[in-house]
mmCIF file of C-alpha atoms in Angstrom:
data_model
loop_
_atom_site.group_PDB
_atom_site.id
_atom_site.type_symbol
_atom_site.label_atom_id
_atom_site.label_comp_id
_atom_site.label_asym_id
_atom_site.label_seq_id
_atom_site.Cartn_x
_atom_site.Cartn_y
_atom_site.Cartn_z
ATOM 1 C CA MET X 20 0.000 0.000 0.000
ATOM 2 C CA VAL X 21 2.841 2.422 0.818
ATOM 3 C CA LYS X 22 4.476 1.752 -2.527
ATOM 4 C CA SER X 23 1.273 2.476 -4.456
ATOM 5 C CA LYS X 24 0.792 5.725 -2.532
ATOM 6 C CA SER X 25 4.312 6.913 -3.326
ATOM 7 C CA THR X 26 3.770 5.967 -6.978
ATOM 8 C CA GLN X 27 0.507 7.880 -6.921
ATOM 9 C CA ILE X 28 2.216 10.955 -5.427
ATOM 10 C CA ARG X 29 4.994 10.750 -8.027
ATOM 11 C CA LYS X 30 2.395 10.643 -10.789
ATOM 12 C CA ILE X 31 0.583 13.690 -9.338
ATOM 13 C CA ILE X 32 3.830 15.620 -8.902
ATOM 14 C CA GLY X 33 4.974 14.684 -12.407
ATOM 15 C CA SER X 34 1.738 15.879 -13.956
ATOM 16 C CA VAL X 35 1.762 19.150 -12.010
ATOM 17 C CA CYS X 36 5.408 19.808 -12.854
ATOM 18 C CA ASN X 37 4.977 19.032 -16.565
ATOM 19 C CA ASN X 38 1.944 21.268 -16.919
ATOM 20 C CA CYS X 39 3.309 24.122 -14.801
ATOM 21 C CA ASP X 40 6.770 23.926 -16.364
ATOM 22 C CA VAL X 41 8.683 23.473 -13.109
ATOM 23 C CA MET X 42 11.237 20.973 -11.895
ATOM 24 C CA PRO X 43 10.067 18.500 -9.230
ATOM 25 C CA LYS X 44 12.978 19.409 -6.939
ATOM 26 C CA ASP X 45 11.903 23.082 -7.030
ATOM 27 C CA LEU X 46 8.344 22.213 -6.049
ATOM 28 C CA PHE X 47 9.360 21.284 -2.516
ATOM 29 C CA ARG X 48 10.251 24.075 -0.159
ATOM 30 C CA GLY X 49 13.558 24.128 1.631
ATOM 31 C CA LYS X 50 14.848 26.604 4.180
ATOM 32 C CA LYS X 51 14.934 29.309 1.531
ATOM 33 C CA ALA X 52 11.886 28.783 -0.645
ATOM 34 C CA LYS X 53 11.680 30.102 -4.167
ATOM 35 C CA LYS X 54 8.511 32.087 -4.714
ATOM 36 C CA HIS X 55 8.365 32.437 -8.472
ATOM 37 C CA ALA X 56 4.823 32.671 -9.857
ATOM 38 C CA ASN X 57 4.922 29.341 -11.681
ATOM 39 C CA LEU X 58 6.279 27.555 -8.575
ATOM 40 C CA VAL X 59 3.650 29.089 -6.327
ATOM 41 C CA ARG X 60 0.930 28.135 -8.814
ATOM 42 C CA ALA X 61 2.290 24.586 -9.072
ATOM 43 C CA ARG X 62 2.353 24.201 -5.273
ATOM 44 C CA GLN X 63 -1.148 25.622 -5.079
ATOM 45 C CA ILE X 64 -2.431 23.119 -7.644
ATOM 46 C CA LEU X 65 -0.614 20.257 -5.918
ATOM 47 C CA VAL X 66 -2.171 21.222 -2.579
ATOM 48 C CA SER X 67 -5.635 21.412 -4.120
ATOM 49 C CA ILE X 68 -5.357 18.074 -5.865
ATOM 50 C CA LEU X 69 -4.077 16.323 -2.757
ATOM 51 C CA TRP X 70 -6.796 17.910 -0.613
ATOM 52 C CA ASN X 71 -9.803 17.719 -2.969
ATOM 53 C CA GLU X 72 -9.134 14.561 -4.940
ATOM 54 C CA TYR X 73 -7.122 12.343 -2.606
ATOM 55 C CA GLY X 74 -8.288 13.427 0.852
ATOM 56 C CA TYR X 75 -4.910 14.378 2.281
ATOM 57 C CA THR X 76 -4.952 16.372 5.519
ATOM 58 C CA ASN X 77 -3.393 19.811 5.921
ATOM 59 C CA TYR X 78 -0.629 18.270 7.994
ATOM 60 C CA LYS X 79 0.230 15.540 5.478
ATOM 61 C CA ILE X 80 0.364 18.109 2.694
ATOM 62 C CA ARG X 81 2.487 20.417 4.848
ATOM 63 C CA ASP X 82 4.968 17.635 5.502
ATOM 64 C CA LEU X 83 5.059 16.561 1.850
ATOM 65 C CA ILE X 84 5.703 20.023 0.402
ATOM 66 C CA GLY X 85 7.805 21.336 3.265
ATOM 67 C CA TYR X 86 5.655 24.238 4.406
ATOM 68 C CA LYS X 87 6.460 25.682 7.818
ATOM 69 C CA ASN X 88 2.950 25.071 9.131
ATOM 70 C CA HIS X 89 -0.499 23.948 8.054
ATOM 71 C CA SER X 90 -1.760 27.505 7.570
ATOM 72 C CA SER X 91 0.323 27.723 4.389
ATOM 73 C CA VAL X 92 -1.699 24.780 3.068
ATOM 74 C CA ILE X 93 -4.951 26.518 3.990
ATOM 75 C CA HIS X 94 -3.777 29.700 2.260
ATOM 76 C CA ALA X 95 -2.904 27.728 -0.888
ATOM 77 C CA ARG X 96 -6.365 26.123 -0.890
ATOM 78 C CA ILE X 97 -8.144 29.464 -0.465
ATOM 79 C CA THR X 98 -6.045 31.045 -3.213
ATOM 80 C CA HIS X 99 -6.807 28.066 -5.453
ATOM 81 C CA GLU X 100 -10.552 28.591 -4.990
ATOM 82 C CA LYS X 101 -10.259 32.282 -5.911
ATOM 83 C CA ASP X 102 -8.052 31.598 -8.932
ATOM 84 C CA ASN X 103 -10.255 28.730 -10.038
ATOM 85 C CA GLN X 104 -13.307 30.990 -9.978
ATOM 86 C CA ASN X 105 -11.785 34.053 -11.613
ATOM 87 C CA ASN X 106 -8.917 32.960 -13.846
ATOM 88 C CA ILE X 107 -9.826 30.962 -16.968
ATOM 89 C CA THR X 108 -6.178 30.112 -17.724
ATOM 90 C CA TYR X 109 -5.675 28.711 -14.223
ATOM 91 C CA ARG X 110 -8.970 26.836 -14.453
ATOM 92 C CA ARG X 111 -7.950 25.188 -17.739
ATOM 93 C CA LEU X 112 -4.544 24.262 -16.349
ATOM 94 C CA TYR X 113 -6.098 22.686 -13.262
ATOM 95 C CA GLY X 114 -8.648 20.843 -15.398
ATOM 96 C CA ARG X 115 -5.962 19.522 -17.744
ATOM 97 C CA ILE X 116 -3.950 18.157 -14.805
ATOM 98 C CA LEU X 117 -7.029 16.467 -13.336
ATOM 99 C CA LEU X 118 -7.786 14.844 -16.683
ATOM 100 C CA GLU X 119 -4.201 13.561 -16.920
ATOM 101 C CA LEU X 120 -4.632 12.014 -13.487
ATOM 102 C CA GLY X 121 -7.838 10.307 -14.599
ATOM 103 C CA LYS X 122 -10.097 12.482 -12.505
ATOM 104 C CA LYS X 123 -13.358 13.844 -13.848
ATOM 105 C CA SER X 124 -12.931 17.489 -14.684
ATOM 106 C CA ASP X 125 -15.442 20.024 -15.794
ATOM 107 C CA TYR X 126 -13.148 22.839 -14.673
ATOM 108 C CA SER X 127 -12.005 23.702 -18.176
ATOM 109 C CA THR X 128 -15.430 23.710 -19.785
ATOM 110 C CA ASP X 129 -17.607 24.927 -16.923
ATOM 111 C CA ILE X 130 -16.908 28.641 -17.408
ATOM 112 C CA GLU X 131 -17.134 28.342 -21.196
ATOM 113 C CA ASP X 132 -20.542 26.665 -20.863
ATOM 114 C CA LYS X 133 -21.732 29.416 -18.537
ATOM 115 C CA LEU X 134 -20.493 32.012 -21.012
ATOM 116 C CA LYS X 135 -22.412 30.326 -23.843
ATOM 117 C CA GLU X 136 -25.561 30.211 -21.702
ATOM 118 C CA THR X 137 -25.149 33.880 -20.801
ATOM 119 C CA LYS X 138 -24.683 34.855 -24.459
ATOM 120 C CA LYS X 139 -27.769 32.867 -25.409
ATOM 121 C CA LEU X 140 -29.768 34.538 -22.639
ATOM 122 C CA LEU X 141 -28.476 37.944 -23.710
ATOM 123 C CA SER X 142 -29.532 37.244 -27.288
ATOM 124 C CA THR X 143 -33.010 36.309 -26.078
ATOM 125 C CA TYR X 144 -33.266 39.533 -24.060
ATOM 126 C CA LYS X 145 -32.102 41.590 -27.053
ATOM 127 C CA LYS X 146 -34.824 40.040 -29.203
ATOM 128 C CA LEU X 147 -37.422 40.792 -26.541
ATOM 129 C CA TYR X 148 -36.160 44.354 -26.212
ATOM 130 C CA ASN X 149 -36.298 44.913 -29.983
ATOM 131 C CA THR X 150 -39.800 43.451 -30.181
ATOM 132 C CA GLU X 151 -41.017 45.669 -27.335
ATOM 133 C CA ARG X 152 -39.327 48.695 -28.872
ATOM 134 C CA GLN X 153 -41.073 48.053 -32.198
ATOM 135 C CA GLU X 154 -44.407 47.669 -30.432
ATOM 136 C CA CYS X 155 -43.753 50.880 -28.533
ATOM 137 C CA GLU X 156 -43.055 52.696 -31.819
ATOM 138 C CA LYS X 157 -46.323 51.371 -33.255
ATOM 139 C CA ILE X 158 -48.235 52.574 -30.203
ATOM 140 C CA LYS X 159 -46.575 55.994 -30.458
ATOM 141 C CA GLU X 160 -47.631 56.223 -34.117
ATOM 142 C CA GLN X 161 -51.173 55.236 -33.204
ATOM 143 C CA LEU X 162 -51.252 57.874 -30.447
ATOM 144 C CA THR X 163 -49.947 60.492 -32.837
ATOM 145 C CA ASP X 164 -52.630 59.564 -35.366
ATOM 146 C CA LEU X 165 -55.266 59.627 -32.641
ATOM 147 C CA ASN X 166 -54.122 63.088 -31.488
ATOM 148 C CA LYS X 167 -54.278 64.362 -35.072
ATOM 149 C CA ASN X 168 -57.796 62.975 -35.469
ATOM 150 C CA ILE X 169 -58.910 64.539 -32.203
ATOM 151 C CA LEU X 170 -57.446 67.907 -33.207
ATOM 152 C CA LEU X 171 -59.257 67.728 -36.551
ATOM 153 C CA TYR X 172 -62.602 67.166 -34.881
ATOM 154 C CA LEU X 173 -62.111 69.993 -32.385
#
């Protein structure tokens, strides 16, 4: 069981490193941690995958990556949630890694589907607006004609 877990972790780390373009040795923090954007992002994704998909605890993740304490893991998870919601590039990257690991991922297509739905809804509202505007113009013309007729009879 231990061997399969270490193989599993190696596979996860390999996938994260390949997709984030970092070296596996740089992913783990030492006394003087590198904080380059791609390394931070890779650690963040690793933390999220271990937490969300494999059920690792904050303490196990802390020990694996080499964080000073478990609050760094919590911070990485919170940052992941924000990035995953707001950053389409990050979301696609995370989704691609999950797919490589054989996990179901709708991360890459979820936002695109919502965008398509929103565009479709917007199109529907535009059609309704144009229809109502045309009807309003017709009513204005009818009122103008009615006013002219009333003025003629007065």
